[in-house]
Every structure is written in C-alpha cells, then in structure tokens.
C-alpha positions as a printed Julia matrix, in Angstrom:
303×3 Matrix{Float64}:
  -6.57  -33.79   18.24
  -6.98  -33.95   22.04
  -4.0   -36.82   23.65
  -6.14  -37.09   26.71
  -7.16  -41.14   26.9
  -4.79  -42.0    23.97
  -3.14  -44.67   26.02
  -6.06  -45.48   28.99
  -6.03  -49.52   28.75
  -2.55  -48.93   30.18
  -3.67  -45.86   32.45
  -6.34  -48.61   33.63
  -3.72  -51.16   34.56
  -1.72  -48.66   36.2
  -4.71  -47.87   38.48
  -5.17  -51.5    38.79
  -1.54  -52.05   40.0
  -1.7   -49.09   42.73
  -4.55  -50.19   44.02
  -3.1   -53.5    44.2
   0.19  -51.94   46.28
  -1.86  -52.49   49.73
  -2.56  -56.26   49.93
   0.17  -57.67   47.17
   3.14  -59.84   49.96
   6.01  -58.83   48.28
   5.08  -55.1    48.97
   3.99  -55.81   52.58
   7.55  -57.89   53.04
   8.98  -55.04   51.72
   7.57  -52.5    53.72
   8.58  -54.61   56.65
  11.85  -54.48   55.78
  12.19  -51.17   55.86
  10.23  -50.59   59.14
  13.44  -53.74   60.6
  15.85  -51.59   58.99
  14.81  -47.82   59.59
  16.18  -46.12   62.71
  13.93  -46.95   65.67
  10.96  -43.98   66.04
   8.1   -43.9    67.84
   5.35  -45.94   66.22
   3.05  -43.57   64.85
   6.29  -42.41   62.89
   6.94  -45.61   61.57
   3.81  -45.7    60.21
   4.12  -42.77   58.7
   7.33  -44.13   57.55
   6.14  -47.05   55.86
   3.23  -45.27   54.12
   5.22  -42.69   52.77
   7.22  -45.25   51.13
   4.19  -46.77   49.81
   2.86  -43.54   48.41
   6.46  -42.66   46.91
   5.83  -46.05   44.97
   2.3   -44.92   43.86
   3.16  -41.33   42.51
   5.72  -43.17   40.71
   3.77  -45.69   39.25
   1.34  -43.05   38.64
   3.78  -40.97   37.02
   4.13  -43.36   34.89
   0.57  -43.95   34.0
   0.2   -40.06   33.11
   2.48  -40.31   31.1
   1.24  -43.06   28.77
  -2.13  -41.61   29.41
  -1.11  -38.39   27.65
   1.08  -39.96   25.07
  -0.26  -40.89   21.39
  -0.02  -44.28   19.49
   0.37  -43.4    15.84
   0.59  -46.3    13.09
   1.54  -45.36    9.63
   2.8   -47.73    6.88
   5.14  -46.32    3.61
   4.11  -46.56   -0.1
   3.73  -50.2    -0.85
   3.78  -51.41    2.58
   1.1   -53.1     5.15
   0.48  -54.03    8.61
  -0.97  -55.44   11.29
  -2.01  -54.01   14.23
  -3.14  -55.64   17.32
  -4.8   -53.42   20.34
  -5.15  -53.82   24.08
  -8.95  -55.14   23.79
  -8.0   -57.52   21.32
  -9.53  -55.84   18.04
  -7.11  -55.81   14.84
  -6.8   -53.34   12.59
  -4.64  -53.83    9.3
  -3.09  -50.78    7.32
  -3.18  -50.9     3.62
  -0.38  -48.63    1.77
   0.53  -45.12    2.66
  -2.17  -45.02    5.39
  -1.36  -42.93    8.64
  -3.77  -43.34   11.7
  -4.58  -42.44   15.32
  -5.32  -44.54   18.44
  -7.51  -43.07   21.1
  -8.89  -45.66   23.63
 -10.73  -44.35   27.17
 -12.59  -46.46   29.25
 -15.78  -45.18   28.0
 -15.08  -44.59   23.93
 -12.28  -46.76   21.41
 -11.53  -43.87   19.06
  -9.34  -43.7    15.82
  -8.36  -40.9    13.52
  -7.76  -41.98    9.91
  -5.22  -39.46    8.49
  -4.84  -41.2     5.24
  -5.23  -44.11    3.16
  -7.19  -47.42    3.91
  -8.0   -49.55    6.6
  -9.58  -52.64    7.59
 -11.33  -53.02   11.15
 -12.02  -56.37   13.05
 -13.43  -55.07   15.87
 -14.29  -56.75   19.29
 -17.52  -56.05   20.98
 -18.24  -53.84   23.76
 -21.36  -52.18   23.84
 -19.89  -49.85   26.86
 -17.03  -48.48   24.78
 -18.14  -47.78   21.49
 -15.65  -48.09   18.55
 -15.46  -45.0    16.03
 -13.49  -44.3    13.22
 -13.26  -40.71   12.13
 -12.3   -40.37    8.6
 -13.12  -37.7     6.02
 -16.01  -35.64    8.1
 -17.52  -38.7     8.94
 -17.61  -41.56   11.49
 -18.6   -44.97   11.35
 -19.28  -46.89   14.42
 -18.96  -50.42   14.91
 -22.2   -52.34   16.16
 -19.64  -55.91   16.69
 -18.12  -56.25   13.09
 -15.36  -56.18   10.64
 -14.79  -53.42    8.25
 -13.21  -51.46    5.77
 -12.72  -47.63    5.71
 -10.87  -46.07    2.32
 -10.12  -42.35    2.6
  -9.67  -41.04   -1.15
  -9.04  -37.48   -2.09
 -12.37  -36.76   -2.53
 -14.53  -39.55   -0.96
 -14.94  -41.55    1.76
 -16.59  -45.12    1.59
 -17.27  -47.68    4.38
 -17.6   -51.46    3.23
 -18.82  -53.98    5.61
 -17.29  -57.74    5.51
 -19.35  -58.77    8.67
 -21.67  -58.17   11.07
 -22.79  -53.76   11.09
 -21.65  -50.2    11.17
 -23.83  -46.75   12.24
 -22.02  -43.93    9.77
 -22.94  -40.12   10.39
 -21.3   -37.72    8.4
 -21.42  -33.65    8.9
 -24.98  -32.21    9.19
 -24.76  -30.73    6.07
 -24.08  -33.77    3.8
 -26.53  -35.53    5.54
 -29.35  -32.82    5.01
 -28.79  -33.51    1.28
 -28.36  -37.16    2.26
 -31.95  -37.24    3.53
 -33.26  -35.38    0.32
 -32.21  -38.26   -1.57
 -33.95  -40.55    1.05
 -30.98  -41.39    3.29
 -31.52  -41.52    7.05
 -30.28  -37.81    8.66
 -30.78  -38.17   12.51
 -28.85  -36.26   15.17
 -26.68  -38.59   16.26
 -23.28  -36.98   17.99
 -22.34  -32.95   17.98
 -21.87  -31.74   14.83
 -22.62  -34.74   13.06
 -25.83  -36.49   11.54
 -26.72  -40.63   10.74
 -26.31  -41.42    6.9
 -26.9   -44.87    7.92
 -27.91  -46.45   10.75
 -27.2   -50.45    9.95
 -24.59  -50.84    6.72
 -25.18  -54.42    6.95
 -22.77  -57.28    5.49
 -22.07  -57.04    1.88
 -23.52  -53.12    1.76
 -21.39  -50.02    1.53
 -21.44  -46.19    1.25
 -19.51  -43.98   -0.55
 -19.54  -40.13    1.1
 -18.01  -37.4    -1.12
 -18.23  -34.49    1.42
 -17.06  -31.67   -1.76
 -20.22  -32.69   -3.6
 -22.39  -33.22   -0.87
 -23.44  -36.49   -2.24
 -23.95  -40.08   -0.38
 -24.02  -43.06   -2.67
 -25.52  -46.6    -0.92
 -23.56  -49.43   -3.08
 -22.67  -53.13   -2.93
 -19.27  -53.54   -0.71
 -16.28  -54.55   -3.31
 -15.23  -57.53   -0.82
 -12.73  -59.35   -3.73
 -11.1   -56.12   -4.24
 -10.82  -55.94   -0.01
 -10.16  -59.64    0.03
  -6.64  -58.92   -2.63
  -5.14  -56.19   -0.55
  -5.55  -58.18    2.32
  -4.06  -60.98    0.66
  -1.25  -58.17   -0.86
  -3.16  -58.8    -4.69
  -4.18  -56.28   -6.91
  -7.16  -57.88   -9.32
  -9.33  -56.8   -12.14
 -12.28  -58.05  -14.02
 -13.04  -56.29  -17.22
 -12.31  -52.81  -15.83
 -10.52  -49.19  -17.52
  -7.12  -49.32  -17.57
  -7.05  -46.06  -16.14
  -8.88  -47.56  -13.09
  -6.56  -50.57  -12.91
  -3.57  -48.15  -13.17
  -4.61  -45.88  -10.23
  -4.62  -48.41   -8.17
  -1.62  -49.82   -9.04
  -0.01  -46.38   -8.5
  -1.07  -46.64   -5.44
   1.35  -49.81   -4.22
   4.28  -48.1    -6.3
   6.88  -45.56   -5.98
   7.03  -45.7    -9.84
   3.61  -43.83  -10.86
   2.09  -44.71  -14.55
   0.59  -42.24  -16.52
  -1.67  -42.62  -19.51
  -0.99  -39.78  -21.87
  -2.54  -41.3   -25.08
  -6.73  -40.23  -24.97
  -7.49  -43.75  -26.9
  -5.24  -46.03  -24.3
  -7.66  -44.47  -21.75
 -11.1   -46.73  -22.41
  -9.37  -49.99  -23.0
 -10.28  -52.44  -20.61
  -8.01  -55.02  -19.23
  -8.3   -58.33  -16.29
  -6.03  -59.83  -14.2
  -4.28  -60.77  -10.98
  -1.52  -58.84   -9.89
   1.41  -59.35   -6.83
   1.42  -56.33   -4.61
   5.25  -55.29   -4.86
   5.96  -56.51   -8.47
   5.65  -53.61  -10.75
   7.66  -55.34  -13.41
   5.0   -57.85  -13.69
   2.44  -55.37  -14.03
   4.03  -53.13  -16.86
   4.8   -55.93  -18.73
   1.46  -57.62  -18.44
   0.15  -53.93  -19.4
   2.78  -53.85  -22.08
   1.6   -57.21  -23.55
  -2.08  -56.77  -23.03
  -2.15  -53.34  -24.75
   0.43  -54.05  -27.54
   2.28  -50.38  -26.04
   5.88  -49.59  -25.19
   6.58  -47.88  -22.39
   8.48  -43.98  -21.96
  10.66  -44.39  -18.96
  11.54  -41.91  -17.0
  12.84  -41.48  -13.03
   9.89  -42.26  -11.15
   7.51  -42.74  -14.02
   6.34  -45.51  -16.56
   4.06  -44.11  -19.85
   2.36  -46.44  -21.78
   2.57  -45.18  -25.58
   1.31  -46.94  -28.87
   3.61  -49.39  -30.56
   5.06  -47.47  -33.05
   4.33  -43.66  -31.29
C-alpha cells in the first residue's frame, strides 16, 4: 500500500503554518532582530539575509510535514481488546478484537485499509473527500453515516446503523452479483457497485471465494453488544455462540462431540469473562469440560 497522503490533515496544517510565516508578528519581530543584530551589509543583503532565514524556517517546517506526509498511522487492537479511535476530521472509528487497520487521509479521498477483524465507522460528511473502506476485495463508501465492516475468513459483510453506504466489490463478483439481480456498475478501476444505497437497518454479506453476494437484514443487537463489550444470543447453535466467543479469548473452545454441535443455547455474556461463559455453557449443556493449555472442550457428563 502506497504511504503517499497517509498523514495529509497534518501535511495541510503544515502548509497552512508556512504560509502563515510572512504576516504572523512574532516572526516579523524576529526577523527584525536578526536584521538589529547581523553585521551591518548593504541593504539588498540584508534582505537577502532575513529571507533566507525565513526560508531556513520553511524547509524545516516543511521537512517536517514530508515527513508525516509519508509516514503511516496503523491501529491494531490484541485478542480480546477494543478501541477508540478519533481522526483529524472528527469521524470515529472503534476496533473490535484482533482487528489491524490503515489510515490514509488526502485532501481529496479519507481512505482505510482493513487488514483484519471488525470495525465500526461513524463517519463525518464531506462530499469533497469521500470516505472508503477497503476490506476483503471490496469497498464501501460512506454517503454521511455510521457503519460496520466485519472481515471473516471467507466473507465480508457491511451493516449499516445510520444514514448509507455505496459497496463495489471486484468486477468479477459483481458480474455474478448482477446475475442474481444485484446492481454491477463501473464504479472505480478494477472494481464494480454491488450496491449503490445499503440503507439503515440493511446489510450485505460478500464471500469473494464463492462469488456470491447475499442482501440481508443488518444484525444491529449483535453490533450494539460488542460495542457495549457483550457477547449475546437468542436461540442460536452453540457452535455459533462458541465461535464468537473464541473470538474475545485467548482460551479457544472446541466442540468435539457431533450431538453437542445442534444444541441451541441464549444468553448475555461479559466480553473478558470466559469463566462465566464456560460455566454458563457447562450448566446449560449439562457437559464437563477437557482442559487443556489454551483450550476448553465441552464433553458429555459422564464421557
């Protein structure tokens, strides 16, 4: 991934404060001093005195703004873990666990990578510098919104929470896209709209290995608990509940019985308290547990 415009909002206020070197007092008192000060020269050389001072200032202001123009503003979070991100135009992003992104903002594009993991996007409005988030083969483009991007193994799906995205995947998943009715205009190089307005409440699920797009109602409680550091569950698998929870936890479960498998279990869960988990999965199962360093199995009482 390119650096270049990584860190322009401060690029931008380093052009802002060089151009402000001229007419700012402090620097024109300065200056002054130096020309009192200097040995006495002709006054064209004074001048030139001065000035050069001034531009010595600049290049190293502007040194400074290359460099923070070329640098690049990673965010990651550990197993477990979450944060809070605030950028320079104001927008928040919040990093669920074991997520890894990229920060690219220019003054005509705000641009982020999602390496891994699961995000959620509150997103200011610009219409001059769109907002993208690459993640998967696709991107999703904020139209003034807040929204939720979960990068899986082998899917990618976009939730909105308010307000609308524009999502284009690769050309190729959105040919097959449009053959099962989905929108597949040329949109950016290389890419294709899946959908032009995800709209509050909607989401999309792209699995770029099967070349399959899947329009779906947004899971906003399950959003809602991670944002709230909650895992819940209404009615669902246990080996759904479990792979999220493995998710949050250093100590993985694994299901090894076939029959434990298509039991189906509720609750609310703390983020960060496996022991209340396993033994709520203990109780509601009737199982004892197979420890082991960095594992939990659930076995029948009595196995």
């Amino acid at each position: 991934m390119s650096q270049r415009g990584q860190r322009a909002p401060e690029l931008q206020r380093a052009w802002d404060l060089m151009e402000s070197v001229r007419d700012d007092p402090a620097v024109q008192e300065w200056l002054s001093e130096v020309d009192r000060l200097g040995p006495r020269r002709p006054r064209n050389d004074r001048h030139r005195g001065r000035w050069a001072v001034a531009a010595s200032f600049c290049l190293a202001v502007g040194a400074v703004a290359a460099y923070l123009y070329f640098a690049s503003s990673h965010y990651a979070t550990h197993v477990g873990e979450q944060r809070d991100i605030v950028l320079s135009d104001g927008s928040r992003i919040t990093l669920n666990t074991n997520t890894a992104l990229n920060v690219s903002y220019s003054r005509t594009r705000r641009y982020i990578e999602l390496e891994r993991g699961e995000a959620l996007f509150s997103v200011q409005h610009n219409a001059k510098r769109p907002f993208d988030v690459a993640a998967g083969g696709t991107v999703t483009r904020a139209l003034g919104t807040e929204f939720n991007v979960d990068l899986r193994a082998s899917q990618v799906t976009v939730s909105v929470l308010e307000g609308a995205v524009q999502v284009a995947a690769s050309n190729e998943v959105a040919r097959r896209a449009a053959t099962n009715g989905g929108a597949a205009g040329d949109t950016r190089s290389g890419l294709a709209t899946i959908a032009a307005a995800l709209a509050k409440g909607e989401a999309i699920e792209i699995r770029p290995q099967e070349r399959r797009v899947i329009s779906e109602k947004a899971d906003l409680e399950r959003i809602d608990a991670w944002r709230n550091r909650r895992l819940e569950f209404t009615d669902v698998p246990v080996r759904v509940a479990i792979e999220e929870f493995n998710r949050y936890s250093r100590t993985r479960v694994v299901i090894v019985t076939a029959e434990l498998q298509s039991v189906h279990v509720s609750g609310v869960f703390r983020i960060g308290d496996p022991d209340g988990f396993l033994f709520s999965l203990q109780a509601a199962l009737g199982v004892k547990t197979l420890d082991s360093p960095g594992q939990v199995t659930p076995l029948r009482g009595g196995s």
